Tab-separated table of C-alpha atoms and ligand atoms in Angstrom:
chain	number	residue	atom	x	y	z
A	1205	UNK	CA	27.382	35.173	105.289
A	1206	UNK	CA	29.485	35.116	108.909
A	1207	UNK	CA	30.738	38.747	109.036
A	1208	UNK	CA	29.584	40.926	111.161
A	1209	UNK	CA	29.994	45.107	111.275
A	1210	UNK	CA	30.305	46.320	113.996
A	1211	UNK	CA	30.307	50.285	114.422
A	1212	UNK	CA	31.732	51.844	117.678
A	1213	UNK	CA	30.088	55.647	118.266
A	1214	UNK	CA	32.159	58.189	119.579
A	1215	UNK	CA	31.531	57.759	123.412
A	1216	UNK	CA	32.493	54.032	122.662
A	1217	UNK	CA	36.142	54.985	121.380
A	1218	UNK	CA	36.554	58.349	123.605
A	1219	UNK	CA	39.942	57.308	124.853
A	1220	UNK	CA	42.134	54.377	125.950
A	1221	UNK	CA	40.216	52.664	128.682
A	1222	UNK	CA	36.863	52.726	126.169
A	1223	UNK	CA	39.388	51.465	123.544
A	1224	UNK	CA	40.801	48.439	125.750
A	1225	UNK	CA	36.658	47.366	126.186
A	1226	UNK	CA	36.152	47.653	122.454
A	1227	UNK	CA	39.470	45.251	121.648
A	1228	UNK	CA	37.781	42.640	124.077
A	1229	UNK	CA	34.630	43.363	122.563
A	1230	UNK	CA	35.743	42.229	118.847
A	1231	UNK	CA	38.302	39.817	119.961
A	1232	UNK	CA	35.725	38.349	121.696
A	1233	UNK	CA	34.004	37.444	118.240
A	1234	UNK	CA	35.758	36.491	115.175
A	1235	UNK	CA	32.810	37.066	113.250
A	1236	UNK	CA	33.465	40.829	113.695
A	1237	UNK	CA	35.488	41.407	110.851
A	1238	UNK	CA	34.790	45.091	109.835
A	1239	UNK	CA	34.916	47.638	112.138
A	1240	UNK	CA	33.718	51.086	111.746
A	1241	UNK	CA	34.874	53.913	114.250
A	1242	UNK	CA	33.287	57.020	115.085
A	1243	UNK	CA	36.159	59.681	115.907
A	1244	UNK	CA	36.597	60.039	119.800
A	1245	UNK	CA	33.511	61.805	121.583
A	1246	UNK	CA	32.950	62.986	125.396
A	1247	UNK	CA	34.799	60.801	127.623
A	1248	UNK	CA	32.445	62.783	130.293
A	1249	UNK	CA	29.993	65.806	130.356
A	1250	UNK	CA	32.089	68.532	129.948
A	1251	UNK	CA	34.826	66.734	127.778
A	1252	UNK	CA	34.824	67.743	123.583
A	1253	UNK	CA	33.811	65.648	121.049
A	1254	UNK	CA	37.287	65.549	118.698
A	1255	UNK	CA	35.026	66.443	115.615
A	1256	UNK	CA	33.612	69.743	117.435
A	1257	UNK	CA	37.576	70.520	118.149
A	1258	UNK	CA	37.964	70.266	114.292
A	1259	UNK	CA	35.056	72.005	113.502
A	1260	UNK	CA	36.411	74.327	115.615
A	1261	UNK	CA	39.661	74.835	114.192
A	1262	UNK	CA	38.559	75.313	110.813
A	1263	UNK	CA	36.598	78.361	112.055
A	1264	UNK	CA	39.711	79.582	113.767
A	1265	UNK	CA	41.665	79.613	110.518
A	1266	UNK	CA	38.979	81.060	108.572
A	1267	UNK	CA	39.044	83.797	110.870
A	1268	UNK	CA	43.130	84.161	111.012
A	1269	UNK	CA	42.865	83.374	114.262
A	1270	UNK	CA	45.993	81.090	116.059
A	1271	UNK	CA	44.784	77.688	116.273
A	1272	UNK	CA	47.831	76.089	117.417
A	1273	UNK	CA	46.209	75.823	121.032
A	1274	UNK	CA	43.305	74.172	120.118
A	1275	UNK	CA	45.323	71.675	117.798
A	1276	UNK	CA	47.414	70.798	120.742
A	1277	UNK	CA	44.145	69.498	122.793
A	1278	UNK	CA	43.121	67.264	119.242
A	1279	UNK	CA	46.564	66.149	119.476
A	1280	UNK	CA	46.423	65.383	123.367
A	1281	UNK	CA	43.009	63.200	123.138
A	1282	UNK	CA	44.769	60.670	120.560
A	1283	UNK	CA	48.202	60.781	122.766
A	1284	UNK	CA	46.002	59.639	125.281
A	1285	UNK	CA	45.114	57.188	123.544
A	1286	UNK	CA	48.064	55.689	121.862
A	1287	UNK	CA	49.914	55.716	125.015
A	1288	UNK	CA	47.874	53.908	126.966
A	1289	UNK	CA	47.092	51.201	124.449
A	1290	UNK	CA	50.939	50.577	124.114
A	1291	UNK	CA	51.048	50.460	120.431
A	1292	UNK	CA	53.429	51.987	118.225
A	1293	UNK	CA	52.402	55.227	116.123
A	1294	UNK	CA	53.127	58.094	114.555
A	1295	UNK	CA	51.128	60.432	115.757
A	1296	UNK	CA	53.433	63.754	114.860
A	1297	UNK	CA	53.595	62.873	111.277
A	1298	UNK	CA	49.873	62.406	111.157
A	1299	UNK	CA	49.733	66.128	113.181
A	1300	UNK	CA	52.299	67.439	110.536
A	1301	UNK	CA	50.056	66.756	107.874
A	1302	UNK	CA	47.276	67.948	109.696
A	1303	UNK	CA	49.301	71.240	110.135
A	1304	UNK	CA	49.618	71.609	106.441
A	1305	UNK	CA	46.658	71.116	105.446
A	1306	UNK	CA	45.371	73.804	107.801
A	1307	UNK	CA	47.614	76.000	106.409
A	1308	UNK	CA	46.737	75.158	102.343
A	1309	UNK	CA	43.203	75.721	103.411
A	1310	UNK	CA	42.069	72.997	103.218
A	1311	UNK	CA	38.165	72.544	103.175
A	1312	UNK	CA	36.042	71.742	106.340
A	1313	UNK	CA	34.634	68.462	105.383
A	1314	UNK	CA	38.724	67.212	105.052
A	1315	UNK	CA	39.082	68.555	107.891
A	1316	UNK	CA	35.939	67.229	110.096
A	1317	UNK	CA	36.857	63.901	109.034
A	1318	UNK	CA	40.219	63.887	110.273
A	1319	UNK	CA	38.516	62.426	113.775
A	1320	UNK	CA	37.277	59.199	112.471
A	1321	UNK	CA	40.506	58.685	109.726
A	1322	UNK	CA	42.728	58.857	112.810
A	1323	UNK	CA	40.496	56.981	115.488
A	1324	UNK	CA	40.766	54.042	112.337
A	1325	UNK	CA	44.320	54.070	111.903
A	1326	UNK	CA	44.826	53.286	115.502
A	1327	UNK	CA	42.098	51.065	115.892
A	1328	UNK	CA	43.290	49.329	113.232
A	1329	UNK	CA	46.899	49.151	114.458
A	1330	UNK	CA	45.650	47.930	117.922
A	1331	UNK	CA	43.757	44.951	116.531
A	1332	UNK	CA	45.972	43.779	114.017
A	1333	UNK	CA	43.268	44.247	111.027
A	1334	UNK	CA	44.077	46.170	108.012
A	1335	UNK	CA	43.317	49.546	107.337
A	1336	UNK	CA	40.820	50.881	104.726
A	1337	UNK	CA	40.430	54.516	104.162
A	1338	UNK	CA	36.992	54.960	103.720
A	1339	UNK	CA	37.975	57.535	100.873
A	1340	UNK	CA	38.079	54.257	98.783
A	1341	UNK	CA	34.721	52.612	99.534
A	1342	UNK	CA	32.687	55.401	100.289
A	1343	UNK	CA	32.111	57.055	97.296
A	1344	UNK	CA	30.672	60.862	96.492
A	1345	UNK	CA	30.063	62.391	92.646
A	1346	UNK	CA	31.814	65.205	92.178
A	1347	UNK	CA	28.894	67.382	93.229
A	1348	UNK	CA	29.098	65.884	96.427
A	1349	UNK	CA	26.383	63.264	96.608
A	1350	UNK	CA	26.416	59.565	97.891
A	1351	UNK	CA	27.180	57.467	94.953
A	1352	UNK	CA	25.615	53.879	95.680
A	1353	UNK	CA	27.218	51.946	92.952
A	1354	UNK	CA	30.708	52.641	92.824
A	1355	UNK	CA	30.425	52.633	97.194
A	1356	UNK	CA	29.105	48.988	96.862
A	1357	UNK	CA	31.304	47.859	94.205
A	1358	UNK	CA	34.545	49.139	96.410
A	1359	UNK	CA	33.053	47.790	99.136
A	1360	UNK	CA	32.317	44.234	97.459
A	1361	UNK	CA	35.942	44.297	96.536
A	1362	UNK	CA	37.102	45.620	99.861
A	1363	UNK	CA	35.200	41.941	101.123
A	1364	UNK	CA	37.460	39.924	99.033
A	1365	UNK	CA	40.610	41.842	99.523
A	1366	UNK	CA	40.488	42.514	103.252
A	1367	UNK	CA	39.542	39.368	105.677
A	1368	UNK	CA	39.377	42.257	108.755
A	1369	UNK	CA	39.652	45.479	107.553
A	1370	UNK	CA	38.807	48.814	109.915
A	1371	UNK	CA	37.129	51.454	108.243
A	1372	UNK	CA	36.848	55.033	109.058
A	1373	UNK	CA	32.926	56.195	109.731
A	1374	UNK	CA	31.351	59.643	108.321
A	1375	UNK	CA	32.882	60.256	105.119
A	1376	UNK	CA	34.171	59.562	101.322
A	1377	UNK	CA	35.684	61.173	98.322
A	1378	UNK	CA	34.229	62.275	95.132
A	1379	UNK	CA	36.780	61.067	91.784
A	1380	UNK	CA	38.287	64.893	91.936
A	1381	UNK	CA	39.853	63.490	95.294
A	1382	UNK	CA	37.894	65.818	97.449
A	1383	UNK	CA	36.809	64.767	100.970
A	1384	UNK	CA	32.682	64.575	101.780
A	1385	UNK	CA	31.230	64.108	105.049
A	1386	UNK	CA	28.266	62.858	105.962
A	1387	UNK	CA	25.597	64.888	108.513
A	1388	UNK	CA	26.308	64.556	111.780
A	1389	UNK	CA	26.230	61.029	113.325
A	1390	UNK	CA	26.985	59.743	109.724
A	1391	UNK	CA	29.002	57.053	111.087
A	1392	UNK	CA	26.257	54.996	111.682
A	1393	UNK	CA	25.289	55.003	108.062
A	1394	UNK	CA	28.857	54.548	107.026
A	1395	UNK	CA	28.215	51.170	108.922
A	1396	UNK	CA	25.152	50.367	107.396
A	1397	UNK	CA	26.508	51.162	103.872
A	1398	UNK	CA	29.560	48.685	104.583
A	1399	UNK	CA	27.097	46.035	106.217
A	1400	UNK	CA	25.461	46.153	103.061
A	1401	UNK	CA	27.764	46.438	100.607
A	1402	UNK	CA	29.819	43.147	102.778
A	1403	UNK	CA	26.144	41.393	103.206
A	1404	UNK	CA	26.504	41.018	106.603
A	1405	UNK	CA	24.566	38.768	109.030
A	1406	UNK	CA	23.533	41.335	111.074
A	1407	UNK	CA	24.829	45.613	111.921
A	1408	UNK	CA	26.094	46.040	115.968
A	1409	UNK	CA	25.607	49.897	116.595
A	1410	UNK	CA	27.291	50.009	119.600
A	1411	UNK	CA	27.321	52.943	121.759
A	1412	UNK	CA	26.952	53.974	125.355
A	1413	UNK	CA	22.814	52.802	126.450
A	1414	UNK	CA	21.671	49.475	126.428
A	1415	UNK	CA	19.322	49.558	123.943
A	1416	UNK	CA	16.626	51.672	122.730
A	1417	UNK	CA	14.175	52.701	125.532
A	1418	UNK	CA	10.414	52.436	125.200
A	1419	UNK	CA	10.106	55.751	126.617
A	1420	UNK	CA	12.307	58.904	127.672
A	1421	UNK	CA	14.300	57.871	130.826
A	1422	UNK	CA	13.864	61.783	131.670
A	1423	UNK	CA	10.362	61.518	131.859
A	1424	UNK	CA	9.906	58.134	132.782
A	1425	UNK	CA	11.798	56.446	135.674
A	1426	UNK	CA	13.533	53.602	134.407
A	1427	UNK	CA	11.762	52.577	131.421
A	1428	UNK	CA	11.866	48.917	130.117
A	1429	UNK	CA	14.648	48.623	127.008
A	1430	UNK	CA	12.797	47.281	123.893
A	1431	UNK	CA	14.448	44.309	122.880
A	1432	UNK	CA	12.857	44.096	119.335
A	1433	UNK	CA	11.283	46.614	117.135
A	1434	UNK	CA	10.845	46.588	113.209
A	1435	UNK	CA	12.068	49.248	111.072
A	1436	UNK	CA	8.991	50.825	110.565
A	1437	UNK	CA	8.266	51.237	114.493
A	1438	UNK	CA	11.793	52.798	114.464
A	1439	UNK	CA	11.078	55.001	111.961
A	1440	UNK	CA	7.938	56.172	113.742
A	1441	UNK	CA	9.736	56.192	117.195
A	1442	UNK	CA	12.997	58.053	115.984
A	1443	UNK	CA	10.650	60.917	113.953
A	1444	UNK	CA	8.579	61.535	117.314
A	1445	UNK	CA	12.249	62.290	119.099
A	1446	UNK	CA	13.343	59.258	120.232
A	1447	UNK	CA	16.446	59.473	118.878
A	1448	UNK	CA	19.472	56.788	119.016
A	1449	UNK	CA	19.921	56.234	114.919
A	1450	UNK	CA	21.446	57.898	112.796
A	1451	UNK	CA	17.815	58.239	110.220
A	1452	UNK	CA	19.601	57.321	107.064
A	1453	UNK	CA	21.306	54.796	108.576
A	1454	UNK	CA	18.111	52.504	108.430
A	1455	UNK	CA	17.769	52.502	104.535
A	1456	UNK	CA	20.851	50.194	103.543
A	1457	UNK	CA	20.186	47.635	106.031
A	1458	UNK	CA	16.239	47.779	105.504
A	1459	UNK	CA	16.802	47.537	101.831
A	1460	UNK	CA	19.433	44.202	101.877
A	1461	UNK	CA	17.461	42.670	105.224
A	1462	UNK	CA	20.021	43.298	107.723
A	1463	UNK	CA	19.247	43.404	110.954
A	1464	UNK	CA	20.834	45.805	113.602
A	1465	UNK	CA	21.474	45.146	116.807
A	1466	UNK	CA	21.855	48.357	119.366
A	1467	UNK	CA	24.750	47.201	121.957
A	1468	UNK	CA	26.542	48.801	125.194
A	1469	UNK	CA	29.928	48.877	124.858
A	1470	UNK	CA	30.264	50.115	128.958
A	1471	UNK	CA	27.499	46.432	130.150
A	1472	UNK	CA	28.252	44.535	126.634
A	1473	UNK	CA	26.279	41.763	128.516
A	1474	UNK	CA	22.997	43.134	128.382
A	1475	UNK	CA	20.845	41.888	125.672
A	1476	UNK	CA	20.504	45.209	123.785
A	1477	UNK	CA	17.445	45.788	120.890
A	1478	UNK	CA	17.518	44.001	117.574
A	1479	UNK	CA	15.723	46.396	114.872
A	1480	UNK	CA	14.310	43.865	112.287
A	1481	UNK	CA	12.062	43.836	109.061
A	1482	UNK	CA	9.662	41.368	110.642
A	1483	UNK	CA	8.870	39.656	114.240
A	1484	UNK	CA	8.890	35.771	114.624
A	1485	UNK	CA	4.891	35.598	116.395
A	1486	UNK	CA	6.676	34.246	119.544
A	1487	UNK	CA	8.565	37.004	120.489
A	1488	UNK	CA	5.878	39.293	119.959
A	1489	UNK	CA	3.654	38.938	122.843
A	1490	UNK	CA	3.510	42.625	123.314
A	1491	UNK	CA	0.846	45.432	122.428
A	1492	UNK	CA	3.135	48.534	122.312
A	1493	UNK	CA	6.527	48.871	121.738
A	1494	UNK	CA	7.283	52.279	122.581
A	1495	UNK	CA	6.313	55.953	123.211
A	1496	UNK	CA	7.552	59.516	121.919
A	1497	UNK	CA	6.518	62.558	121.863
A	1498	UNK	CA	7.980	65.962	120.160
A	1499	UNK	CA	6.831	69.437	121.642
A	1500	UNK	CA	6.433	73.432	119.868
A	1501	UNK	CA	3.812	72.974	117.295
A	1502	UNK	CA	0.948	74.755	116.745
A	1503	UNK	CA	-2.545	74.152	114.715
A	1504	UNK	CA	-3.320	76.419	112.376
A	1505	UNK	CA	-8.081	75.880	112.217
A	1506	UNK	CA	-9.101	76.841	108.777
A	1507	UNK	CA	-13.107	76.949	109.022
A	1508	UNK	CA	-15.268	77.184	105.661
A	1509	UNK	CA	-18.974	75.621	105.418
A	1510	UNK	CA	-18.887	73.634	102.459
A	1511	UNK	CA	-15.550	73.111	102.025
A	1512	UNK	CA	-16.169	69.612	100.933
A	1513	UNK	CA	-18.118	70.747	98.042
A	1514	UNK	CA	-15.101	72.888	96.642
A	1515	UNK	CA	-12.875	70.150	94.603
A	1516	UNK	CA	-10.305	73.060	94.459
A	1517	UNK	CA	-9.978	73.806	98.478
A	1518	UNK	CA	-7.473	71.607	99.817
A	1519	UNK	CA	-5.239	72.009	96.963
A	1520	UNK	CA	-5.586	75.893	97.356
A	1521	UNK	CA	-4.583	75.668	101.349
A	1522	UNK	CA	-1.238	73.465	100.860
A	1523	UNK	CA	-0.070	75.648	98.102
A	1524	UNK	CA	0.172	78.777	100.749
A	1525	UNK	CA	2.134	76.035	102.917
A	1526	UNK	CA	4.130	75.142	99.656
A	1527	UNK	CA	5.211	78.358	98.235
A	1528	UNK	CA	6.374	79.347	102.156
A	1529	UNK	CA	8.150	75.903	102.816
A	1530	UNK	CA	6.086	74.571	105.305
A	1531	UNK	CA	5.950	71.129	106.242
A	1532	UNK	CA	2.286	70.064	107.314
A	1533	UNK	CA	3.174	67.089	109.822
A	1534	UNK	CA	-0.637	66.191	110.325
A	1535	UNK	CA	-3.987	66.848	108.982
A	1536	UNK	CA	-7.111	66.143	110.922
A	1537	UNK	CA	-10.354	67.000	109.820
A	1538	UNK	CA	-14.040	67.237	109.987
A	1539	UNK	CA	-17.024	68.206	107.101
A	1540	UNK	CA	-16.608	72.041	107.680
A	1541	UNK	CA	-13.246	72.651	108.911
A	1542	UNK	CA	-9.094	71.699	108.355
A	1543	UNK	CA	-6.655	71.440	110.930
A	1544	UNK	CA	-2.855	71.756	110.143
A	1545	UNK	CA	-0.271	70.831	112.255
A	1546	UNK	CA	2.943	72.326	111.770
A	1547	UNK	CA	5.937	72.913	114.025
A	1548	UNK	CA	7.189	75.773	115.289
A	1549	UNK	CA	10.262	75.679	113.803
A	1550	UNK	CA	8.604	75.204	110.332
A	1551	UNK	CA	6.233	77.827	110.961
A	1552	UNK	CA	9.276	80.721	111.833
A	1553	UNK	CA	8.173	84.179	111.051
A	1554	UNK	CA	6.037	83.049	108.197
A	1555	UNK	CA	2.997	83.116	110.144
A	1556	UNK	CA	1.195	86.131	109.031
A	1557	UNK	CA	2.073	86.106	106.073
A	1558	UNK	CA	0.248	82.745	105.580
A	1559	UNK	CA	-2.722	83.820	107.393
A	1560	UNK	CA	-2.957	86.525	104.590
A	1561	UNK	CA	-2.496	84.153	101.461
A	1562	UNK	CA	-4.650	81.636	103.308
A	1563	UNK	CA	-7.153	84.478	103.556
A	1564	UNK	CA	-6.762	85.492	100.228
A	1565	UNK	CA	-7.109	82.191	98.427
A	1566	UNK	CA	-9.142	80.550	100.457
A	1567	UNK	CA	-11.755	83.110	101.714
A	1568	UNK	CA	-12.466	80.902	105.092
A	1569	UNK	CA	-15.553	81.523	107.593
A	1570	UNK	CA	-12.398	82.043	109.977
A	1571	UNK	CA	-8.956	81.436	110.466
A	1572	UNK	CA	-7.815	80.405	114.141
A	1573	UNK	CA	-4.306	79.792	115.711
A	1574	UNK	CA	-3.663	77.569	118.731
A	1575	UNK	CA	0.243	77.486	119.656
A	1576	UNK	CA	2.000	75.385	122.829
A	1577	UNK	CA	1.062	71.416	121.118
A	1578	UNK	CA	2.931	68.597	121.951
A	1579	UNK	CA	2.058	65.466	120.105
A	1580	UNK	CA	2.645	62.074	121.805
A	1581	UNK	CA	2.849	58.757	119.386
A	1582	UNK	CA	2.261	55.477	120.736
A	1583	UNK	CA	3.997	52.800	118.572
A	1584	UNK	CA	3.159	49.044	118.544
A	1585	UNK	CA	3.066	46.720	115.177
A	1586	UNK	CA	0.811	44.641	116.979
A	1587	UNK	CA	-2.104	47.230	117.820
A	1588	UNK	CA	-3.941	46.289	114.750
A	1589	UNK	CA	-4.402	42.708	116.173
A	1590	UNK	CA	-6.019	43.778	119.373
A	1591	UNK	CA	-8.773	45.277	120.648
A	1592	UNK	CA	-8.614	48.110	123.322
A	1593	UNK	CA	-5.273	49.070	122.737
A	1594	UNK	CA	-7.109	53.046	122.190
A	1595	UNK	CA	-9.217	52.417	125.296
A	1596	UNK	CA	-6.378	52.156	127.101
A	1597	UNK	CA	-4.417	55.067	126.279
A	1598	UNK	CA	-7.372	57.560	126.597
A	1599	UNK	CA	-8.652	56.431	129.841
A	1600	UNK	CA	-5.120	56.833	131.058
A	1601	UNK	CA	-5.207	60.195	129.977
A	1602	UNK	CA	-8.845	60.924	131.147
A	1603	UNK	CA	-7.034	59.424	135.030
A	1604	UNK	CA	-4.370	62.024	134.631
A	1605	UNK	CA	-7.065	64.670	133.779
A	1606	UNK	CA	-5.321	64.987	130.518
A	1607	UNK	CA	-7.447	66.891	127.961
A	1608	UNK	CA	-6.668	65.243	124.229
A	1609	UNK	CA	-6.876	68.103	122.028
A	1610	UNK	CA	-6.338	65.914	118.779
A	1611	UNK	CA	-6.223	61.789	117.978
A	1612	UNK	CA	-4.269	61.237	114.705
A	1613	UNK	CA	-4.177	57.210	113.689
A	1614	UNK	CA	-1.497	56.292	111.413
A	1615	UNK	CA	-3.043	54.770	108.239
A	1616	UNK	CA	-0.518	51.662	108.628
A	1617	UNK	CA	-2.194	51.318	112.518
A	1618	UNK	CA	1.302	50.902	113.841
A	1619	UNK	CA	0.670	54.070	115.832
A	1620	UNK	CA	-1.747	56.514	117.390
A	1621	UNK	CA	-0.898	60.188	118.079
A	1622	UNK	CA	-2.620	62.620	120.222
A	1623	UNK	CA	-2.000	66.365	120.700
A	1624	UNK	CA	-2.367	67.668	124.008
A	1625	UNK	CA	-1.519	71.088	125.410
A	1626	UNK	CA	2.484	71.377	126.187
A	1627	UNK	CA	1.904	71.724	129.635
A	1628	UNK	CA	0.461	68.038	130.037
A	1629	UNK	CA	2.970	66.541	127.990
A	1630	UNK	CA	5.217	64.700	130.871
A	1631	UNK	CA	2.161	64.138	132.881
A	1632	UNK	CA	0.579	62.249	129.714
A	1633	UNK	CA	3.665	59.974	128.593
A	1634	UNK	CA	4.080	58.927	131.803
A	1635	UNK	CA	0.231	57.922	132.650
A	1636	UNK	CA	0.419	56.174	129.538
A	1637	UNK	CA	3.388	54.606	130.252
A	1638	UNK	CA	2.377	53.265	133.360
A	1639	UNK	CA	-1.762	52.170	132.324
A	1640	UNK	CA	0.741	49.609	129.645
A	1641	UNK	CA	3.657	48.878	132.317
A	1642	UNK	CA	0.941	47.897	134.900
A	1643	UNK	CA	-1.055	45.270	132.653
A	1644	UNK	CA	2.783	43.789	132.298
A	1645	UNK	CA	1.955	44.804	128.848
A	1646	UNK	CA	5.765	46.076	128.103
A	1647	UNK	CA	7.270	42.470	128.080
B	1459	LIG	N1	32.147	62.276	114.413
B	1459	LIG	C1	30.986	62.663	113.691
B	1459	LIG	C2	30.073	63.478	114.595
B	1459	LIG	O1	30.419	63.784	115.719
B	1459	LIG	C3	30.278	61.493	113.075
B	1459	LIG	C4	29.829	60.429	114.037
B	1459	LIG	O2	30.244	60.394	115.192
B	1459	LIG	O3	29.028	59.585	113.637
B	1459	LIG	O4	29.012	63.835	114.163
């Protein structure tokens, strides 16, 4: 087991100078024999990402409207490219085709995908590895879902037949021959799928940061980068918005024990964060790994003396939130009253009309509403092992004059959660933050 995957996002491969790092990057390591691209994405702020342009044109043709000019800027960011990386393709023909397709109407996942197939081709071309259309190892039923065994069968015999192969990120095809895409971002679980389905030593994910930050730069000034985190932390970290992962991506590599490394293709030097199943004891001389936080929810108080007598009441309360498709994310609670966290966007419109069924069903003592909650988790695998790890976080907010609304502890104790108004929600991450930074507790 010597190969490595390594997928480039679409900042990595934006055009030819980000292409001439990523050649030194894999010739650098000749364990790096599948490559998965992302399709070219913002070379700066107020650049496109190619797959928006395609998006974009497939709305232009759906509305009969000319999308030749639009085209023409697709067609410019790989000309860019190709130029500049002095390698010999033909980029009309691929355009021509494009054209067509446009024209037979083709459907907007072929379409979308286009980025990535192309951004392979000419990776592939520049490194001298073969080509594999990902239409051949990623497989989709007809209805359109991810089918596992015939992707990791192709991509088993893709392992034998291909020493290097480059493989296009983000989608598949069904056996009717029709293109499906993943969500956006899938590229990163197109990598995981081919790390698995190759059993690879270990998944790069590189992309433009250096590793996943134990807090929000934009609320904290230069937070430390985490430099190993288990997938479960990840999980937790990712859910509670910080986000660098695609959140499907994690499953294939979880499930075959794969671990994925988080690199900068701009400072490929710098260590990066290895997301693992488990933490040798020696490297883990740290209490918590990381903090999130997510903001707009709101707490729905259902008060009823004797609830806890009434075998029926809980079950009566999440069937309002079931028939309305409601997510509950959390669920504190004391002897005579419920509280349900939910999130804004969840919530929508539907709020009075689940204040009525709630009403109806449940016949509460009273019913409040409390909007404007952030919730903040605190991640750490290693909290369970220590003591004070709580006493620390709460008299940093008590410092800060931060009043907790709500303490939530995860049931694994990997995490601790507190709700506090939306208005203390920077001013809380970073006194927490700093009450772990200054015990040289991030390490
Ligand atoms: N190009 C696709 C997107 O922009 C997929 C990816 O980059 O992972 O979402």
């Amino acid at each position: 087991m010597t190969s490595v995957v390594a997928k480039f996002g679409g900042s990595s491969l934006a055009n030819s100078q980000q292409f001439k790092k990523v050649k030194a990057i894999i010739d650098g390591d000749p364990d790096k024999k599948y490559i998965v691209p992302s399709a070219p994405g913002r070379s700066h702020p107020e650049d496109q990402k190619v797959t928006d342009l395609l998006l974009l044109l497939f709305e232009l043709i759906n509305h009969q409207i000319s999308y030749q000019e639009v085209l023409g800027v697709v067609k410019n960011r790989y000309r860019e490219i190709v130029n500049h990386i002095g390698i010999d393709f033909d980029l009309d023909q691929e355009f021509d085709l494009i054209s067509q397709a446009l024209e037979n109407k083709a459907s907007r996942e072929y379409i979308s995908s286009r980025g990535e197939y192309l951004n392979a081709r000419i990776l592939a071309s520049y490194l001298g590895y073969d080509f594999v259309d990902a239409s051949q190892v990623i497989r989709f039923t007809e209805e359109g879902i991810f089918d596992e065994k015939a992707s990791y069968e192709a991509l088993a015999q893709m392992a034998q037949d291909h020493e290097r192969a480059v493989i296009p990120g983000f989608y598949g095809m069904a056996p009717d021959g029709k293109i499906h895409t993943f969500s956006r971002g899938g590229s990163d679980l197109t990598g995981a799928l081919v790390a698995k389905g190759v059993q690879a030593r270990v998944y790069e994910n590189w992309t433009d940061v250096s590793g996943m930050l134990a807090a929000d730069p934009r609320i904290v000034d230069q937070p430390r980068t985490i430099r190993y985190i288990t997938y479960g932390e990840l999980r937790e970290l990712s859910y509670s918005g910080a986000s660098i992962f695609h959140d499907e991506a994690i499953f294939p590599v979880l499930d075959a024990g794969i671990p994925i490394k988080i690199k900068n293709t701009n400072a490929p030097e710098d260590p990066g964060t290895y997301i693992v199943s488990t933490i040798q004891e020696e490297l883990d001389d740290y209490h918590i790994t990381g903090i999130a936080g997510r903001k707009d929810f709101s707490v729905i108080e259902v008060q009823k003396v004797h609830m806890d007598k009434d075998l029926s009441f809980h079950r009566k309360i999440f069937s309002v939130f079931e028939s309305n498709h409601i997510f509950i994310e959390h669920i504190p609670s004391s002897i005579d009253s419920l509280s349900l966290i939910v999130s804004d966007h969840e919530l929508g419109g539907k709020k009075d009309q689940v204040f009525k069924e709630l009403d109806t069903l449940c016949k509460p003592d009273s019913l409040s509403f409390r909007p404007g909650i952030s919730l903040i988790t605190v991640v750490g695998r290693n909290m369970i092992n220590h003591v004070g790890i709580s006493a620390t976080i709460f008299s940093s907010l008590a410092q800060a004059d931060v009043n907790i609304l709500m303490i939530i502890q995860g049931a694994s104790e990997m995490n601790v959660i507190i709700g506090v108004d939306t208005q203390d929600f920077e001013k809380a991450i970073q006194a927490i933050y700093a009450a772990f930074d200054s015990q040289a507790d991030f390490k």
